[in-house]
PDB file of C-alpha atoms in Angstrom:
ATOM      1  CA  ASN D1123      34.845 175.076 160.766  1.00 39.00           C
ATOM      2  CA  ILE D1124      33.015 177.920 159.063  1.00 43.00           C
ATOM      3  CA  ALA D1125      29.435 178.814 159.971  1.00 47.00           C
ATOM      4  CA  TYR D1126      27.910 181.205 157.463  1.00 49.00           C
ATOM      5  CA  ASN D1127      24.514 182.854 157.735  1.00 50.00           C
ATOM      6  CA  ASP D1128      23.700 184.599 154.472  1.00 48.00           C
ATOM      7  CA  THR D1129      19.965 185.005 154.863  1.00 49.00           C
ATOM      8  CA  THR D1130      17.909 187.996 155.846  1.00 53.00           C
ATOM      9  CA  CYS D1131      17.440 187.582 159.594  1.00 57.00           C
ATOM     10  CA  ASP D1132      16.774 189.600 162.734  1.00 59.00           C
ATOM     11  CA  VAL D1133      19.942 188.554 164.578  1.00 63.00           C
ATOM     12  CA  GLY D1134      22.761 186.408 163.182  1.00 57.00           C
ATOM     13  CA  LEU D1135      24.369 185.397 166.501  1.00 59.00           C
ATOM     14  CA  VAL D1136      22.607 185.808 169.830  1.00 57.00           C
ATOM     15  CA  GLY D1137      23.898 185.514 173.394  1.00 53.00           C
ATOM     16  CA  PHE D1138      21.472 186.151 176.251  1.00 47.00           C
ATOM     17  CA  ASP D1139      21.980 185.219 179.887  1.00 44.00           C
ATOM     18  CA  HIS D1140      24.966 183.018 179.049  1.00 42.00           C
ATOM     19  CA  GLN D1141      22.984 180.925 176.550  1.00 43.00           C
ATOM     20  CA  TRP D1142      24.411 180.886 173.029  1.00 43.00           C
ATOM     21  CA  VAL D1143      22.752 180.083 169.747  1.00 41.00           C
ATOM     22  CA  ALA D1144      25.668 179.403 167.433  1.00 43.00           C
ATOM     23  CA  ASN D1145      28.060 176.699 166.379  1.00 41.00           C
ATOM     24  CA  PRO D1146      30.394 176.446 169.414  1.00 43.00           C
ATOM     25  CA  ASN D1147      33.150 174.855 167.318  1.00 42.00           C
ATOM     26  CA  SER D1148      33.275 177.620 164.720  1.00 48.00           C
ATOM     27  CA  ILE D1149      36.563 179.299 164.073  1.00 56.00           C
ATOM     28  CA  LEU D1150      34.930 181.752 161.676  1.00 62.00           C
ATOM     29  CA  THR D1151      31.322 182.910 161.835  1.00 76.00           C
ATOM     30  CA  VAL D1152      29.867 185.373 159.353  1.00 79.00           C
ATOM     31  CA  ALA D1153      26.472 187.009 159.814  1.00 81.00           C
ATOM     32  CA  SER D1154      25.309 188.991 156.825  1.00 83.00           C
ATOM     33  CA  ASN D1155      22.172 190.828 155.788  1.00 84.00           C
ATOM     34  CA  CYS D1156      20.768 190.752 159.340  1.00 83.00           C
ATOM     35  CA  THR D1157      19.275 193.507 161.478  1.00 86.00           C
ATOM     36  CA  THR D1158      22.049 192.862 164.036  1.00 86.00           C
ATOM     37  CA  GLY D1159      25.047 190.688 163.194  1.00 85.00           C
ATOM     38  CA  TRP D1160      25.989 189.833 166.815  1.00 85.00           C
ATOM     39  CA  LYS D1161      23.892 190.641 169.855  1.00 85.00           C
ATOM     40  CA  MET D1162      25.193 189.878 173.339  1.00 84.00           C
ATOM     41  CA  ASN D1163      23.184 190.797 176.438  1.00 84.00           C
ATOM     42  CA  ASN D1164      24.075 189.736 179.986  1.00 84.00           C
ATOM     43  CA  THR D1165      26.936 187.568 178.779  1.00 82.00           C
ATOM     44  CA  ALA D1166      30.281 186.775 180.420  1.00 81.00           C
ATOM     45  CA  PHE D1167      33.452 184.684 180.194  1.00 79.00           C
ATOM     46  CA  GLY D1168      33.743 184.082 176.478  1.00 78.00           C
ATOM     47  CA  MET D1169      36.602 183.985 173.978  1.00 79.00           C
ATOM     48  CA  TRP D1170      35.397 184.627 170.450  1.00 81.00           C
ATOM     49  CA  ILE D1171      37.632 184.353 167.405  1.00 83.00           C
ATOM     50  CA  GLY D1172      36.652 185.266 163.875  1.00 83.00           C
ATOM     51  CA  LEU D1173      33.120 186.585 164.389  1.00 83.00           C
ATOM     52  CA  ASN D1174      32.130 188.896 161.539  1.00 88.00           C
ATOM     53  CA  ALA D1175      29.114 191.001 160.594  1.00 89.00           C
ATOM     54  CA  LEU D1176      28.761 192.161 157.017  1.00 90.00           C
ATOM     55  CA  ASN D1177      25.998 194.258 155.441  1.00 91.00           C
ATOM     56  CA  CYS D1178      23.744 194.230 158.509  1.00 90.00           C
ATOM     57  CA  THR D1179      22.011 197.227 160.063  1.00 92.00           C
ATOM     58  CA  THR D1180      24.181 197.057 163.223  1.00 93.00           C
ATOM     59  CA  GLY D1181      27.298 194.883 163.236  1.00 93.00           C
ATOM     60  CA  PHE D1182      27.642 194.164 166.970  1.00 92.00           C
ATOM     61  CA  SER D1183      25.431 195.272 169.852  1.00 92.00           C
ATOM     62  CA  ALA D1184      26.271 194.434 173.481  1.00 91.00           C
ATOM     63  CA  ASN D1185      24.586 195.377 176.752  1.00 91.00           C
ATOM     64  CA  VAL D1186      26.055 193.927 179.962  1.00 89.00           C
ATOM     65  CA  LEU D1187      29.063 192.023 178.659  1.00 88.00           C
ATOM     66  CA  THR D1188      31.922 191.115 181.013  1.00 88.00           C
ATOM     67  CA  ASN D1189      35.230 189.257 181.089  1.00 87.00           C
ATOM     68  CA  SER D1190      35.353 188.327 177.424  1.00 87.00           C
ATOM     69  CA  GLY D1191      37.849 188.503 174.587  1.00 87.00           C
ATOM     70  CA  PHE D1192      37.355 189.042 170.865  1.00 89.00           C
ATOM     71  CA  ASP D1193      40.106 188.422 168.333  1.00 89.00           C
ATOM     72  CA  VAL D1194      40.365 188.634 164.543  1.00 90.00           C
ATOM     73  CA  PHE D1195      36.988 190.047 163.588  1.00 92.00           C
ATOM     74  CA  ALA D1196      35.377 192.432 161.103  1.00 94.00           C
ATOM     75  CA  MET D1197      32.366 194.743 161.144  1.00 96.00           C
ATOM     76  CA  GLN D1198      32.078 195.879 157.537  1.00 96.00           C
ATOM     77  CA  GLY D1199      29.487 197.475 155.303  1.00 96.00           C
ATOM     78  CA  ASN D1200      26.781 197.726 157.951  1.00 96.00           C
ATOM     79  CA  SER D1201      24.277 200.518 157.293  1.00 97.00           C
ATOM     80  CA  GLY D1202      24.375 201.747 160.920  1.00 97.00           C
ATOM     81  CA  VAL D1203      26.993 201.474 163.670  1.00 97.00           C
ATOM     82  CA  GLY D1204      29.752 198.863 163.349  1.00 97.00           C
ATOM     83  CA  MET D1205      29.819 198.200 167.138  1.00 96.00           C
ATOM     84  CA  SER D1206      27.589 199.691 169.864  1.00 95.00           C
ATOM     85  CA  LEU D1207      28.644 198.737 173.402  1.00 93.00           C
ATOM     86  CA  SER D1208      26.951 199.543 176.760  1.00 92.00           C
ATOM     87  CA  HIS D1209      27.760 198.240 180.254  1.00 91.00           C
ATOM     88  CA  VAL D1210      30.861 196.386 179.043  1.00 91.00           C
ATOM     89  CA  THR D1211      33.646 195.659 181.548  1.00 90.00           C
ATOM     90  CA  ASN D1212      36.935 193.769 181.442  1.00 91.00           C
ATOM     91  CA  CYS D1213      36.707 192.958 177.745  1.00 92.00           C
ATOM     92  CA  GLY D1214      39.373 193.089 175.070  1.00 93.00           C
ATOM     93  CA  PHE D1215      39.048 193.494 171.313  1.00 95.00           C
ATOM     94  CA  ALA D1216      42.103 192.880 169.113  1.00 95.00           C
ATOM     95  CA  ASN D1217      43.054 192.422 165.470  1.00 95.00           C
ATOM     96  CA  TYR D1218      39.934 193.970 164.019  1.00 96.00           C
ATOM     97  CA  ALA D1219      38.673 195.764 160.912  1.00 97.00           C
ATOM     98  CA  ILE D1220      35.714 198.084 161.441  1.00 98.00           C
ATOM     99  CA  GLU D1221      35.203 199.619 158.026  1.00 97.00           C
ATOM    100  CA  GLY D1222      32.630 201.064 155.683  1.00 98.00           C
ATOM    101  CA  ASN D1223      29.788 201.335 158.186  1.00 98.00           C
ATOM    102  CA  GLY D1224      27.105 203.982 157.635  1.00 98.00           C
ATOM    103  CA  SER D1225      27.483 205.545 161.089  1.00 98.00           C
ATOM    104  CA  HIS D1226      30.273 205.360 163.686  1.00 97.00           C
ATOM    105  CA  GLY D1227      32.743 202.505 163.523  1.00 97.00           C
ATOM    106  CA  CYS D1228      32.660 201.829 167.278  1.00 96.00           C
ATOM    107  CA  GLU D1229      30.387 203.612 169.758  1.00 94.00           C
ATOM    108  CA  LEU D1230      31.126 203.164 173.457  1.00 90.00           C
ATOM    109  CA  VAL D1231      27.945 204.312 175.182  1.00 86.00           C
ATOM    110  CA  THR D1232      27.444 203.790 178.936  1.00 81.00           C
ATOM    111  CA  ASP D1233      29.631 202.275 181.666  1.00 85.00           C
ATOM    112  CA  VAL D1234      32.222 200.884 179.281  1.00 85.00           C
ATOM    113  CA  GLN D1235      35.646 199.636 180.410  1.00 87.00           C
ATOM    114  CA  LEU D1236      37.533 197.795 177.698  1.00 89.00           C
ATOM    115  CA  GLY D1237      40.583 197.649 175.479  1.00 91.00           C
ATOM    116  CA  LEU D1238      40.764 198.014 171.706  1.00 92.00           C
ATOM    117  CA  ALA D1239      44.129 197.124 170.178  1.00 94.00           C
ATOM    118  CA  LEU D1240      45.774 196.423 166.830  1.00 94.00           C
ATOM    119  CA  GLY D1241      42.930 197.337 164.520  1.00 95.00           C
ATOM    120  CA  GLN D1242      41.684 199.553 161.765  1.00 96.00           C
ATOM    121  CA  LEU D1243      38.685 201.898 161.822  1.00 97.00           C
ATOM    122  CA  ALA D1244      38.271 203.245 158.319  1.00 97.00           C
ATOM    123  CA  SER D1245      35.751 204.796 155.943  1.00 97.00           C
ATOM    124  CA  ASN D1246      32.885 204.872 158.443  1.00 98.00           C
ATOM    125  CA  GLY D1247      30.164 207.495 157.926  1.00 97.00           C
ATOM    126  CA  GLY D1248      30.590 208.960 161.437  1.00 96.00           C
ATOM    127  CA  SER D1249      33.578 208.898 163.770  1.00 95.00           C
ATOM    128  CA  GLY D1250      35.988 205.966 163.829  1.00 96.00           C
ATOM    129  CA  ILE D1251      35.466 205.658 167.605  1.00 93.00           C
ATOM    130  CA  LYS D1252      32.888 207.666 169.544  1.00 91.00           C
ATOM    131  CA  LEU D1253      32.860 207.631 173.338  1.00 88.00           C
ATOM    132  CA  THR D1254      29.663 208.961 174.920  1.00 83.00           C
ATOM    133  CA  ASP D1255      28.259 209.175 178.438  1.00 76.00           C
ATOM    134  CA  THR D1256      30.603 207.219 180.766  1.00 78.00           C
ATOM    135  CA  ALA D1257      33.374 205.399 178.958  1.00 76.00           C
ATOM    136  CA  ILE D1258      35.660 204.963 181.964  1.00 76.00           C
ATOM    137  CA  GLY D1259      38.948 203.090 181.888  1.00 80.00           C
ATOM    138  CA  CYS D1260      39.055 202.474 178.145  1.00 85.00           C
ATOM    139  CA  SER D1261      42.242 201.890 176.196  1.00 87.00           C
ATOM    140  CA  VAL D1262      42.487 202.458 172.460  1.00 89.00           C
ATOM    141  CA  LEU D1263      45.971 201.400 171.389  1.00 89.00           C
ATOM    142  CA  SER D1264      47.846 200.868 168.137  1.00 92.00           C
ATOM    143  CA  ALA D1265      45.063 201.549 165.659  1.00 93.00           C
ATOM    144  CA  ILE D1266      44.827 202.909 162.150  1.00 94.00           C
ATOM    145  CA  VAL D1267      42.007 205.464 161.991  1.00 95.00           C
ATOM    146  CA  LYS D1268      41.443 206.899 158.530  1.00 95.00           C
ATOM    147  CA  ASN D1269      38.925 208.303 156.073  1.00 96.00           C
ATOM    148  CA  ASN D1270      36.017 208.459 158.533  1.00 96.00           C
ATOM    149  CA  GLY D1271      33.225 210.968 157.907  1.00 95.00           C
ATOM    150  CA  ALA D1272      33.602 212.761 161.250  1.00 93.00           C
ATOM    151  CA  TYR D1273      36.371 212.534 163.871  1.00 92.00           C
ATOM    152  CA  GLY D1274      38.920 209.774 164.115  1.00 92.00           C
ATOM    153  CA  VAL D1275      38.330 209.526 167.883  1.00 91.00           C
ATOM    154  CA  ASP D1276      35.489 211.586 169.425  1.00 90.00           C
ATOM    155  CA  VAL D1277      35.499 211.953 173.213  1.00 85.00           C
ATOM    156  CA  ALA D1278      33.860 215.403 173.381  1.00 73.00           C
ATOM    157  CA  ASN D1279      30.582 214.371 175.044  1.00 70.00           C
ATOM    158  CA  ALA D1280      31.933 211.726 177.387  1.00 72.00           C
ATOM    159  CA  ASN D1281      33.110 211.406 180.964  1.00 75.00           C
ATOM    160  CA  CYS D1282      36.277 209.521 180.043  1.00 75.00           C
ATOM    161  CA  THR D1283      38.278 209.210 183.239  1.00 77.00           C
ATOM    162  CA  ASP D1284      41.210 206.803 183.160  1.00 80.00           C
ATOM    163  CA  THR D1285      41.002 206.522 179.380  1.00 83.00           C
ATOM    164  CA  GLN D1286      44.164 205.916 177.349  1.00 85.00           C
ATOM    165  CA  ILE D1287      44.407 206.700 173.641  1.00 87.00           C
ATOM    166  CA  SER D1288      47.857 206.168 172.180  1.00 89.00           C
ATOM    167  CA  ASN D1289      49.846 205.083 169.145  1.00 91.00           C
ATOM    168  CA  ILE D1290      47.049 205.983 166.727  1.00 91.00           C
ATOM    169  CA  TYR D1291      47.781 206.611 163.057  1.00 91.00           C
ATOM    170  CA  PHE D1292      45.312 209.169 161.673  1.00 91.00           C
ATOM    171  CA  GLU D1293      44.786 209.767 157.955  1.00 89.00           C
ATOM    172  CA  ASN D1294      42.305 211.984 156.073  1.00 86.00           C
ATOM    173  CA  ASN D1295      39.925 212.836 158.900  1.00 75.00           C
ATOM    174  CA  PHE D1296      39.814 215.067 161.940  1.00 68.00           C
ATOM    175  CA  GLN D1297      42.027 213.416 164.492  1.00 73.00           C
ATOM    176  CA  LEU D1298      40.743 213.772 168.036  1.00 69.00           C
ATOM    177  CA  ARG D1299      37.916 215.787 169.538  1.00 64.00           C
TER     178      ARG D1299
END
């Protein structure tokens, strides 16, 4: 099943307090031209496959997200940040394309513990991945990071204890700060 939202909207897919407004049988969901493509607050225990945000202001915003997995997704052409995550624990993101966003591809803000694997962060206006504040216990593995406007991976202003960054292919941008 494909659910496609191609109208100007505030939020394409919303999850608050474990209540979802979406097609639960969708294999592929595309939110486009929205203020926020996906917005998940106080949400846990989900497995999401094929959720995409295209040409929104922010692709994916999460605050208090736990024990969830995301596979095969894209945040592309958003005018702001591709993904902005705060208070995220025990979550995994795999097989992703975060490309062409106006700001950072992925910004890990406060109390973030997650894994990013097997993806591409390319041609974003800011850094490919920016860790700020307390991004503790994060893993960024096997990614292609290229052609971003700032750093490939920026950890300069973060308390990043127990953070693993490995097997990253950098091309045409500053590598790691």
